[in-house]
């Protein structure tokens, strides 16, 4: 069965320091992978998505993620955190073979706090 | 391009009452999802439509929840009767059908959600 695990429920960083949000997936085949961000009282916004073209994916707001098949990981990083990055982040996997039905599986989320 | 529209944004009802949520997906998107997000948790899929057919409703509490997608476009989600534990944000999302063999990974686009409080 496919699943996604976000290894940290909470991450706290200081403004200007690097951000690392960890995500591991389990899938029999190479899945599609996404990171979404959710600010308080807002809907989910796509940060970035993995395509088979490149293992290092750049997203919006300076975020990027690297697909590592050998480690079944898709960690999200940012070199320098801003206060506005404080939000909930979700790693999402779409199994390659989901009957053509675009099934999406969410991780439990990581809450990022950014301190001055 | 217009996004996914949901209404209402907020709803407060008493337990045992009924409530309905509405979703208008992005034009042309064949797949429509309803997720339930309880405070502090990730979204949980309630039901997934492809066009106007249900492809996954395995986690929908069918004794009280129902959903339909009229003509493969708009969708409504209903709860009757509501329980206290139904308090959550209900998110609607849509996506195009993935095009296999093209390497195109289709993400889902989410609405703002409806925050339901059952008292």
Coordinates of N, CA and C in Angstrom, one line a residue:
Chain A
X1 N 0.8 -1.2 0.0 CA 0.0 0.0 0.0 C 0.9 1.2 0.0
X2 N 0.4 2.3 -0.7 CA 1.2 3.5 -0.8 C 0.9 4.3 0.5
X3 N 1.9 5.0 0.9 CA 1.7 5.9 2.1 C 2.8 7.0 2.0
X4 N 2.6 8.0 2.8 CA 3.5 9.1 2.9 C 3.7 9.5 4.4
X5 N 4.9 9.7 4.8 CA 5.2 10.0 6.2 C 6.0 11.3 6.3
X6 N 5.5 12.2 7.1 CA 6.2 13.4 7.4 C 6.8 13.2 8.7
X7 N 8.1 13.3 8.8 CA 8.9 12.8 9.9 C 8.8 13.8 11.1
X8 N 8.4 15.0 10.9 CA 8.3 16.0 12.0 C 7.0 16.6 12.0
X9 N 6.3 16.6 13.1 CA 5.0 17.3 13.2 C 5.2 18.8 13.4
X10 N 6.3 19.2 14.0 CA 6.5 20.6 14.3 C 8.0 20.9 14.0
X11 N 8.3 22.0 13.3 CA 9.6 22.4 13.1 C 9.7 23.9 13.4
X12 N 10.7 24.3 14.2 CA 10.8 25.7 14.6 C 12.2 26.2 14.1
X13 N 12.2 27.3 13.4 CA 13.5 27.9 13.0 C 13.5 29.4 13.2
X14 N 14.7 29.9 13.2 CA 14.8 31.4 13.3 C 14.8 32.0 11.9
X15 N 14.3 33.2 11.8 CA 14.3 33.9 10.5 C 15.7 34.0 10.0
X16 N 15.8 33.7 8.7 CA 17.1 33.8 8.0 C 17.9 32.5 8.1
X17 N 17.4 31.5 8.8 CA 18.1 30.2 8.9 C 17.5 29.2 7.9
X18 N 18.2 28.1 7.6 CA 17.6 27.2 6.6 C 16.4 26.4 7.2
X19 N 15.6 25.9 6.2 CA 14.4 25.1 6.6 C 14.6 23.8 6.0
X20 N 14.2 22.7 6.7 CA 14.2 21.4 6.2 C 13.0 20.7 6.7
X21 N 12.1 20.3 5.9 CA 10.9 19.5 6.2 C 11.0 18.2 5.5
X22 N 10.9 17.1 6.3 CA 11.2 15.8 5.8 C 10.0 15.0 5.4
X23 N 10.1 14.3 4.3 CA 9.0 13.5 3.8 C 9.5 12.2 3.2
X24 N 9.0 11.1 3.6 CA 9.3 9.8 3.0 C 8.0 9.1 2.5
X25 N 8.2 8.4 1.4 CA 7.0 7.8 0.8 C 7.2 6.3 0.6
X26 N 6.2 5.6 0.5 CA 6.3 4.2 0.2 C 5.4 3.9 -1.0
X27 N 6.0 3.4 -2.1 CA 5.3 3.1 -3.3 C 6.0 2.1 -4.1
X28 N 5.3 1.2 -4.7 CA 5.9 0.2 -5.5 C 6.6 0.7 -6.7
X29 N 6.1 1.8 -7.2 CA 6.7 2.4 -8.4 C 6.9 3.9 -8.1
X30 N 7.6 4.5 -9.0 CA 7.9 5.9 -8.8 C 6.6 6.7 -8.9
X31 N 6.3 7.4 -7.8 CA 5.0 8.1 -7.8 C 5.2 9.5 -8.2
X32 N 4.1 10.3 -8.3 CA 4.2 11.7 -8.4 C 4.2 12.3 -7.0
X33 N 4.9 13.3 -6.8 CA 5.0 13.9 -5.4 C 4.8 15.4 -5.4
X34 N 4.2 15.9 -4.4 CA 3.8 17.3 -4.3 C 4.1 17.8 -2.9
X35 N 4.4 19.1 -2.8 CA 4.3 19.7 -1.5 C 3.3 20.9 -1.6
X36 N 2.4 20.9 -0.6 CA 1.4 22.0 -0.5 C 1.7 22.7 0.8
X37 N 1.3 24.0 0.8 CA 1.3 24.8 2.0 C -0.1 25.3 2.4
X38 N -0.3 25.4 3.6 CA -1.6 25.9 4.1 C -1.4 27.0 5.2
X39 N -1.7 28.2 4.8 CA -1.6 29.3 5.8 C -2.9 29.3 6.6
X40 N -2.9 29.8 7.8 CA -4.1 29.8 8.7 C -5.4 30.3 8.0
X41 N -6.4 29.5 8.1 CA -7.7 29.9 7.5 C -7.7 30.1 6.0
X42 N -6.7 29.5 5.3 CA -6.6 29.5 3.9 C -6.7 28.1 3.3
X43 N -6.9 28.0 2.0 CA -6.9 26.7 1.3 C -5.5 26.3 1.1
X44 N -5.3 25.1 0.5 CA -4.0 24.5 0.2 C -3.5 25.1 -1.1
X45 N -2.2 25.5 -1.1 CA -1.6 26.0 -2.2 C -0.4 25.1 -2.6
X46 N -0.3 24.8 -3.9 CA 0.8 24.0 -4.4 C 2.1 24.8 -4.3
X47 N 3.1 24.2 -3.7 CA 4.5 24.8 -3.6 C 5.3 24.3 -4.8
X48 N 5.3 23.0 -5.0 CA 6.1 22.4 -6.1 C 5.6 21.0 -6.3
X49 N 6.0 20.4 -7.5 CA 5.7 19.1 -7.8 C 6.8 18.4 -8.5
X50 N 6.9 17.1 -8.3 CA 8.0 16.3 -8.9 C 7.5 15.8 -10.3
X51 N 8.3 16.0 -11.3 CA 8.1 15.4 -12.6 C 9.4 14.5 -12.8
X52 N 9.3 13.6 -13.7 CA 10.4 12.7 -13.9 C 11.6 13.4 -14.6
X53 N 11.4 14.6 -15.0 CA 12.4 15.3 -15.8 C 13.6 15.7 -14.9
X54 N 13.4 16.0 -13.7 CA 14.5 16.5 -12.8 C 14.3 16.1 -11.4
X55 N 15.3 15.6 -10.7 CA 15.1 15.2 -9.3 C 15.1 16.4 -8.4
X56 N 15.7 17.5 -8.8 CA 15.7 18.7 -7.9 C 14.6 19.6 -8.5
X57 N 13.6 19.9 -7.7 CA 12.5 20.6 -8.1 C 12.4 22.0 -7.4
X58 N 12.3 23.0 -8.2 CA 12.2 24.4 -7.6 C 10.7 24.8 -7.6
X59 N 10.3 25.4 -6.5 CA 8.9 25.8 -6.4 C 8.9 27.3 -6.1
X60 N 7.7 27.7 -5.6 CA 7.5 29.1 -5.3 C 8.1 29.5 -4.0
X61 N 8.3 30.8 -3.9 CA 8.8 31.4 -2.6 C 10.1 30.8 -2.1
X62 N 11.0 30.4 -3.1 CA 12.3 30.0 -2.8 C 12.4 28.6 -2.2
X63 N 11.3 27.8 -2.2 CA 11.4 26.4 -1.8 C 11.9 25.5 -2.9
X64 N 12.5 24.4 -2.5 CA 12.9 23.4 -3.4 C 12.8 22.0 -2.7
X65 N 12.7 21.0 -3.5 CA 12.7 19.6 -3.0 C 13.5 18.7 -3.9
X66 N 14.1 17.7 -3.3 CA 14.9 16.8 -4.1 C 14.3 15.4 -3.9
X67 N 14.0 14.8 -5.1 CA 13.5 13.4 -5.1 C 14.7 12.5 -5.1
X68 N 14.7 11.6 -4.1 CA 15.8 10.6 -3.9 C 15.1 9.2 -3.9
X69 N 15.2 8.5 -5.0 CA 14.5 7.3 -5.1 C 15.1 6.2 -4.2
X70 N 16.4 6.2 -4.1 CA 17.1 5.2 -3.2 C 16.7 5.4 -1.8
X71 N 16.4 6.6 -1.4 CA 16.0 6.8 0.0 C 14.5 7.0 0.2
X72 N 13.8 6.9 -0.9 CA 12.3 7.1 -1.0 C 11.9 8.4 -0.2
X73 N 12.7 9.5 -0.5 CA 12.4 10.7 0.2 C 12.2 11.9 -0.8
X74 N 11.5 12.9 -0.2 CA 11.2 14.1 -1.0 C 11.2 15.2 0.0
X75 N 12.3 15.6 0.5 CA 12.4 16.6 1.6 C 12.3 18.0 1.0
X76 N 11.7 18.9 1.7 CA 11.5 20.3 1.3 C 12.5 21.1 2.0
X77 N 13.1 22.0 1.2 CA 14.1 22.9 1.8 C 14.0 24.3 1.4
X78 N 14.5 25.2 2.2 CA 14.6 26.6 1.8 C 15.9 27.2 2.5
X79 N 16.7 27.9 1.8 CA 18.0 28.4 2.3 C 17.8 29.3 3.5
X80 N 16.8 30.2 3.4 CA 16.6 31.2 4.4 C 15.1 31.5 4.7
X81 N 14.7 31.2 5.9 CA 13.3 31.3 6.3 C 12.9 32.7 6.5
X82 N 11.6 33.0 6.0 CA 11.0 34.3 6.3 C 9.8 34.1 7.3
X83 N 9.5 35.1 7.9 CA 8.4 35.1 8.9 C 7.1 34.6 8.1
X84 N 6.9 35.0 6.9 CA 5.7 34.6 6.1 C 5.7 33.1 5.8
X85 N 6.8 32.4 6.0 CA 6.8 31.0 5.7 C 6.1 30.2 6.8
X86 N 5.8 30.8 7.9 CA 5.1 30.1 9.0 C 3.7 29.6 8.5
X87 N 3.6 28.3 8.5 CA 2.3 27.6 8.0 C 2.4 26.1 8.2
X88 N 1.4 25.5 7.7 CA 1.4 24.0 7.7 C 1.8 23.5 6.3
X89 N 2.6 22.5 6.3 CA 3.1 22.0 5.0 C 2.8 20.5 4.9
X90 N 2.2 20.1 3.7 CA 1.8 18.8 3.5 C 2.5 18.2 2.3
X91 N 3.1 17.0 2.5 CA 3.7 16.2 1.5 C 2.6 15.3 0.9
X92 N 2.5 15.2 -0.4 CA 1.4 14.4 -1.0 C 1.9 13.5 -2.1
X93 N 1.5 12.3 -2.1 CA 1.9 11.3 -3.1 C 0.8 10.9 -4.0
X94 N 1.0 10.8 -5.2 CA 0.0 10.2 -6.1 C 0.6 8.9 -6.7
X95 N 0.2 7.8 -6.3 CA 0.7 6.5 -6.8 C 0.6 6.5 -8.3
X96 N 1.7 5.9 -9.0 CA 1.7 5.8 -10.4 C 0.5 5.0 -10.9
X97 N 0.2 3.9 -10.3 CA -0.9 3.1 -10.7 C -2.1 3.2 -9.7
X98 N -2.9 4.2 -10.0 CA -4.1 4.4 -9.1 C -5.4 4.2 -10.0
X99 N -5.3 3.3 -10.9 CA -6.5 3.1 -11.7 C -6.8 4.2 -12.6
X100 N -5.9 5.1 -12.9 CA -6.2 6.3 -13.7 C -7.0 7.3 -13.0
X101 N -7.2 7.1 -11.7 CA -8.1 8.0 -10.9 C -7.5 9.1 -10.1
X102 N -6.2 9.3 -10.4 CA -5.5 10.5 -9.8 C -5.7 10.5 -8.2
X103 N -5.5 9.4 -7.6 CA -5.7 9.3 -6.2 C -4.5 10.1 -5.5
X104 N -4.8 10.9 -4.5 CA -3.8 11.6 -3.7 C -3.8 11.2 -2.3
X105 N -2.6 11.0 -1.8 CA -2.5 10.6 -0.4 C -1.7 11.6 0.4
X106 N -2.3 12.2 1.4 CA -1.6 13.2 2.2 C -0.9 12.7 3.4
X107 N 0.3 13.4 3.7 CA 0.9 13.2 4.9 C 0.2 13.9 6.1
X108 N 0.6 13.7 7.3 CA -0.1 14.3 8.4 C 0.2 15.8 8.6
X109 N 1.2 16.3 7.9 CA 1.5 17.7 8.0 C 2.7 18.0 8.9
X110 N 3.4 19.1 8.6 CA 4.4 19.6 9.5 C 4.1 21.1 9.7
X111 N 4.0 21.5 10.9 CA 3.8 22.9 11.2 C 5.1 23.6 11.4
X112 N 5.4 24.6 10.6 CA 6.6 25.4 10.6 C 6.4 26.7 11.3
X113 N 7.2 26.9 12.4 CA 7.2 28.1 13.1 C 8.5 28.9 12.8
X114 N 8.4 30.2 12.6 CA 9.6 31.0 12.3 C 9.6 32.1 13.3
X115 N 10.8 32.1 14.0 CA 10.9 33.1 15.1 C 11.8 34.2 14.7
X116 N 11.6 35.4 15.1 CA 12.4 36.6 14.8 C 13.9 36.4 15.3
Chain B
X1 N -7.6 32.6 -14.6 CA -8.4 31.4 -14.5 C -9.0 31.4 -13.1
X2 N -10.4 31.1 -13.1 CA -11.1 31.1 -11.8 C -10.6 29.8 -11.1
X3 N -10.6 29.9 -9.8 CA -10.2 28.7 -9.0 C -11.4 27.9 -8.5
X4 N -11.2 27.0 -7.6 CA -12.3 26.2 -7.0 C -13.1 27.1 -6.1
X5 N -14.4 27.1 -6.3 CA -15.2 27.9 -5.4 C -16.0 27.1 -4.5
X6 N -16.0 27.5 -3.2 CA -16.8 26.7 -2.2 C -17.7 27.7 -1.4
X7 N -18.8 27.2 -1.0 CA -19.6 28.0 -0.1 C -20.5 27.1 0.8
X8 N -20.8 27.5 2.0 CA -20.4 28.8 2.6 C -19.0 28.7 3.1
X9 N -18.4 29.8 3.6 CA -17.0 29.7 4.2 C -17.1 29.2 5.6
X10 N -18.2 29.6 6.3 CA -18.3 29.2 7.7 C -19.8 28.7 7.9
X11 N -19.9 27.7 8.8 CA -21.2 27.3 9.2 C -21.2 26.8 10.6
X12 N -22.2 27.2 11.4 CA -22.3 26.7 12.8 C -23.7 26.1 12.9
X13 N -23.8 24.8 13.3 CA -25.0 24.2 13.5 C -25.1 23.4 14.8
X14 N -26.3 23.0 15.2 CA -26.4 22.2 16.4 C -26.3 20.7 15.9
X15 N -25.9 19.9 16.9 CA -25.8 18.5 16.6 C -27.2 18.0 16.2
X16 N -27.3 17.0 15.3 CA -28.5 16.4 14.8 C -29.1 17.2 13.7
X17 N -28.6 18.4 13.5 CA -29.1 19.2 12.3 C -28.4 18.7 11.0
X18 N -28.9 19.2 9.9 CA -28.3 18.8 8.6 C -27.6 20.1 8.1
X19 N -26.7 19.8 7.2 CA -25.9 20.9 6.5 C -25.5 20.4 5.2
X20 N -25.3 21.4 4.3 CA -24.9 21.1 2.9 C -23.8 22.1 2.5
X21 N -22.8 21.6 1.8 CA -21.7 22.4 1.3 C -21.8 22.3 -0.3
X22 N -21.3 23.4 -0.9 CA -21.3 23.4 -2.3 C -19.9 23.6 -2.9
X23 N -19.6 23.1 -4.0 CA -18.3 23.2 -4.6 C -18.5 23.4 -6.2
X24 N -17.8 24.4 -6.7 CA -17.8 24.5 -8.2 C -16.3 24.4 -8.6
X25 N -16.0 23.3 -9.3 CA -14.5 23.1 -9.6 C -14.1 24.0 -10.7
X26 N -12.8 23.9 -11.0 CA -12.3 24.6 -12.2 C -12.8 24.0 -13.5
X27 N -13.2 24.8 -14.4 CA -13.9 24.4 -15.6 C -13.0 23.4 -16.3
X28 N -13.6 22.2 -16.7 CA -12.9 21.2 -17.5 C -12.2 20.2 -16.6
X29 N -12.2 20.4 -15.3 CA -11.5 19.4 -14.5 C -12.5 18.2 -14.3
X30 N -12.0 17.0 -14.6 CA -12.9 15.8 -14.5 C -12.9 15.3 -13.1
X31 N -11.9 15.4 -12.4 CA -11.8 14.8 -11.0 C -12.1 15.9 -10.0
X32 N -13.0 15.5 -9.1 CA -13.4 16.3 -7.9 C -13.3 15.5 -6.7
X33 N -12.7 16.2 -5.6 CA -12.5 15.6 -4.4 C -13.2 16.4 -3.3
X34 N -13.6 15.7 -2.2 CA -14.0 16.3 -1.0 C -13.1 15.7 0.1
X35 N -12.5 16.6 0.9 CA -11.6 16.2 2.0 C -12.2 16.8 3.3
X36 N -12.0 16.0 4.3 CA -12.3 16.5 5.7 C -11.0 16.7 6.4
X37 N -10.8 17.9 7.0 CA -9.6 18.2 7.7 C -10.0 18.6 9.1
X38 N -9.7 17.7 10.0 CA -9.9 18.0 11.5 C -8.8 18.8 12.0
X39 N -9.0 19.7 12.9 CA -8.0 20.6 13.4 C -6.7 19.8 13.8
X40 N -5.6 20.2 13.3 CA -4.3 19.6 13.7 C -4.0 18.3 12.9
X41 N -4.8 18.0 11.9 CA -4.6 16.8 11.1 C -4.5 17.1 9.6
X42 N -4.0 16.2 8.9 CA -4.0 16.3 7.4 C -5.3 16.0 6.8
X43 N -5.5 16.5 5.6 CA -6.8 16.2 5.0 C -7.1 14.7 4.8
X44 N -8.3 14.3 5.0 CA -8.7 12.9 4.8 C -9.7 12.9 3.6
X45 N -9.5 12.1 2.6 CA -10.4 12.0 1.5 C -11.7 11.4 1.9
X46 N -12.8 12.1 1.6 CA -14.1 11.5 1.9 C -14.6 10.8 0.6
X47 N -14.6 11.5 -0.5 CA -15.1 11.0 -1.7 C -14.4 11.6 -2.9
X48 N -14.3 10.8 -3.9 CA -13.6 11.3 -5.2 C -14.5 10.9 -6.3
X49 N -14.8 11.9 -7.2 CA -15.6 11.7 -8.4 C -14.7 11.9 -9.6
X50 N -15.0 11.1 -10.6 CA -14.4 11.3 -11.9 C -15.6 11.5 -12.8
X51 N -15.7 12.7 -13.4 CA -16.9 13.2 -14.1 C -18.1 13.1 -13.1
X52 N -19.1 12.4 -13.3 CA -20.2 12.3 -12.3 C -20.3 11.0 -11.7
X53 N -19.2 10.2 -11.8 CA -19.2 8.9 -11.2 C -18.3 8.8 -10.0
X54 N -18.6 8.1 -9.0 CA -17.8 7.9 -7.8 C -16.7 6.9 -8.0
X55 N -15.5 7.3 -7.7 CA -14.4 6.3 -7.9 C -13.8 5.9 -6.5
X56 N -14.1 6.7 -5.5 CA -13.6 6.3 -4.2 C -14.4 6.9 -3.1
X57 N -15.2 6.2 -2.3 CA -15.9 6.7 -1.2 C -15.7 5.8 0.0
X58 N -14.6 5.2 0.1 CA -14.3 4.2 1.1 C -14.3 4.8 2.5
X59 N -14.0 6.1 2.6 CA -13.9 6.7 3.9 C -15.1 7.6 4.2
X60 N -16.1 7.6 3.4 CA -17.3 8.4 3.6 C -18.2 7.7 4.6
X61 N -18.6 8.3 5.7 CA -19.5 7.7 6.6 C -20.9 7.7 6.0
X62 N -21.3 6.7 5.3 CA -22.4 6.7 4.5 C -23.8 6.8 5.2
X63 N -23.7 6.5 6.5 CA -24.9 6.6 7.3 C -25.4 8.0 7.5
X64 N -24.4 9.0 7.4 CA -24.8 10.4 7.6 C -24.3 11.3 6.5
X65 N -23.3 10.9 5.8 CA -22.8 11.8 4.7 C -23.2 11.3 3.3
X66 N -23.5 12.2 2.5 CA -23.8 11.9 1.1 C -23.3 13.0 0.2
X67 N -23.0 12.6 -1.0 CA -22.4 13.6 -2.0 C -22.9 13.3 -3.4
X68 N -23.0 14.3 -4.2 CA -23.4 14.1 -5.5 C -22.7 15.1 -6.4
X69 N -22.5 14.8 -7.6 CA -21.9 15.7 -8.6 C -22.8 15.7 -9.8
X70 N -23.5 16.8 -9.9 CA -24.5 17.0 -11.0 C -23.8 17.3 -12.3
X71 N -24.2 16.4 -13.3 CA -23.7 16.6 -14.7 C -22.2 16.7 -14.8
X72 N -21.5 16.1 -13.8 CA -20.0 16.1 -13.8 C -19.4 17.5 -13.6
X73 N -20.1 18.4 -13.0 CA -19.6 19.7 -12.7 C -19.6 20.0 -11.2
X74 N -20.7 20.8 -10.8 CA -20.8 21.2 -9.4 C -21.0 20.0 -8.5
X75 N -20.7 20.1 -7.3 CA -20.9 19.0 -6.3 C -21.4 19.6 -5.0
X76 N -22.2 18.8 -4.3 CA -22.7 19.1 -3.0 C -22.4 17.9 -2.0
X77 N -22.0 18.3 -0.8 CA -21.7 17.3 0.2 C -22.7 17.6 1.4
X78 N -23.4 16.6 1.8 CA -24.4 16.8 2.9 C -24.1 15.9 4.1
X79 N -24.4 16.5 5.2 CA -24.3 15.7 6.5 C -25.7 15.8 7.2
X80 N -26.2 14.6 7.5 CA -27.5 14.5 8.1 C -27.6 13.2 8.9
X81 N -27.7 13.2 10.2 CA -27.6 14.4 11.1 C -26.1 14.6 11.5
X82 N -25.8 15.8 11.8 CA -24.4 16.1 12.2 C -24.1 15.7 13.6
X83 N -22.9 15.3 13.8 CA -22.4 15.0 15.2 C -21.3 16.0 15.5
X84 N -21.0 16.0 16.8 CA -19.9 17.0 17.3 C -18.6 16.7 16.6
X85 N -18.3 15.4 16.3 CA -17.0 15.1 15.7 C -16.9 15.4 14.3
X86 N -18.0 15.9 13.7 CA -18.0 16.4 12.3 C -17.4 17.8 12.2
X87 N -17.1 18.4 13.3 CA -16.5 19.8 13.3 C -15.2 19.7 12.6
X88 N -15.0 20.4 11.5 CA -13.8 20.3 10.7 C -13.9 21.3 9.6
X89 N -12.8 21.4 8.8 CA -12.9 22.1 7.5 C -13.1 21.1 6.4
X90 N -14.0 21.4 5.5 CA -14.3 20.6 4.4 C -13.8 21.2 3.2
X91 N -12.8 20.5 2.6 CA -12.1 21.1 1.4 C -12.6 20.4 0.1
X92 N -12.8 21.2 -0.9 CA -13.1 20.7 -2.2 C -11.9 20.9 -3.1
X93 N -11.6 20.0 -3.9 CA -10.4 20.2 -4.9 C -10.8 19.6 -6.2
X94 N -10.1 20.0 -7.3 CA -10.4 19.4 -8.6 C -9.0 19.3 -9.3
X95 N -9.0 18.4 -10.3 CA -7.8 18.2 -11.1 C -8.2 17.7 -12.4
X96 N -7.4 17.9 -13.4 CA -7.7 17.2 -14.7 C -7.3 15.8 -14.6
X97 N -7.7 15.0 -15.6 CA -7.3 13.6 -15.6 C -5.9 13.5 -16.0
X98 N -5.0 12.7 -15.3 CA -3.6 12.6 -15.6 C -3.5 12.0 -17.0
X99 N -2.5 12.6 -17.8 CA -2.3 12.1 -19.1 C -1.2 11.1 -19.0
X100 N -1.5 9.8 -19.0 CA -0.4 8.8 -18.9 C 0.5 8.8 -20.1
X101 N 1.8 8.6 -19.7 CA 2.8 8.5 -20.8 C 3.4 9.8 -21.2
X102 N 2.8 10.9 -20.6 CA 3.4 12.2 -21.0 C 4.3 12.8 -20.0
X103 N 4.4 12.2 -18.8 CA 5.2 12.7 -17.7 C 4.5 13.9 -17.1
X104 N 3.3 14.2 -17.4 CA 2.6 15.3 -16.8 C 2.0 14.9 -15.5
X105 N 2.4 15.5 -14.5 CA 1.8 15.2 -13.2 C 0.8 16.2 -12.8
X106 N -0.4 15.8 -12.6 CA -1.5 16.7 -12.4 C -1.7 16.9 -10.9
X107 N -1.5 18.1 -10.5 CA -1.8 18.4 -9.1 C -3.3 18.7 -8.9
X108 N -3.8 18.7 -7.7 CA -5.1 19.1 -7.3 C -5.1 20.6 -6.9
X109 N -6.2 21.3 -7.3 CA -6.4 22.7 -7.0 C -7.5 22.8 -5.9
X110 N -7.2 23.5 -4.8 CA -8.1 23.5 -3.7 C -8.9 24.8 -3.5
X111 N -10.1 24.6 -3.0 CA -10.9 25.8 -2.7 C -10.4 26.2 -1.3
X112 N -11.1 27.3 -0.8 CA -10.8 27.9 0.5 C -11.3 27.0 1.7
X113 N -12.2 26.2 1.4 CA -12.8 25.3 2.4 C -14.0 25.9 3.1
X114 N -14.7 25.0 3.8 CA -15.9 25.4 4.6 C -15.6 25.0 6.0
X115 N -15.6 25.9 6.9 CA -15.3 25.5 8.3 C -16.6 25.3 9.0
X116 N -16.8 24.0 9.4 CA -18.1 23.6 10.1 C -17.8 23.4 11.6
X117 N -18.7 24.1 12.3 CA -18.6 23.9 13.8 C -20.0 23.3 14.2
X118 N -19.9 22.2 14.9 CA -21.1 21.5 15.4 C -21.2 21.7 16.9
X119 N -22.2 22.3 17.4 CA -22.3 22.6 18.8 C -23.4 21.8 19.5

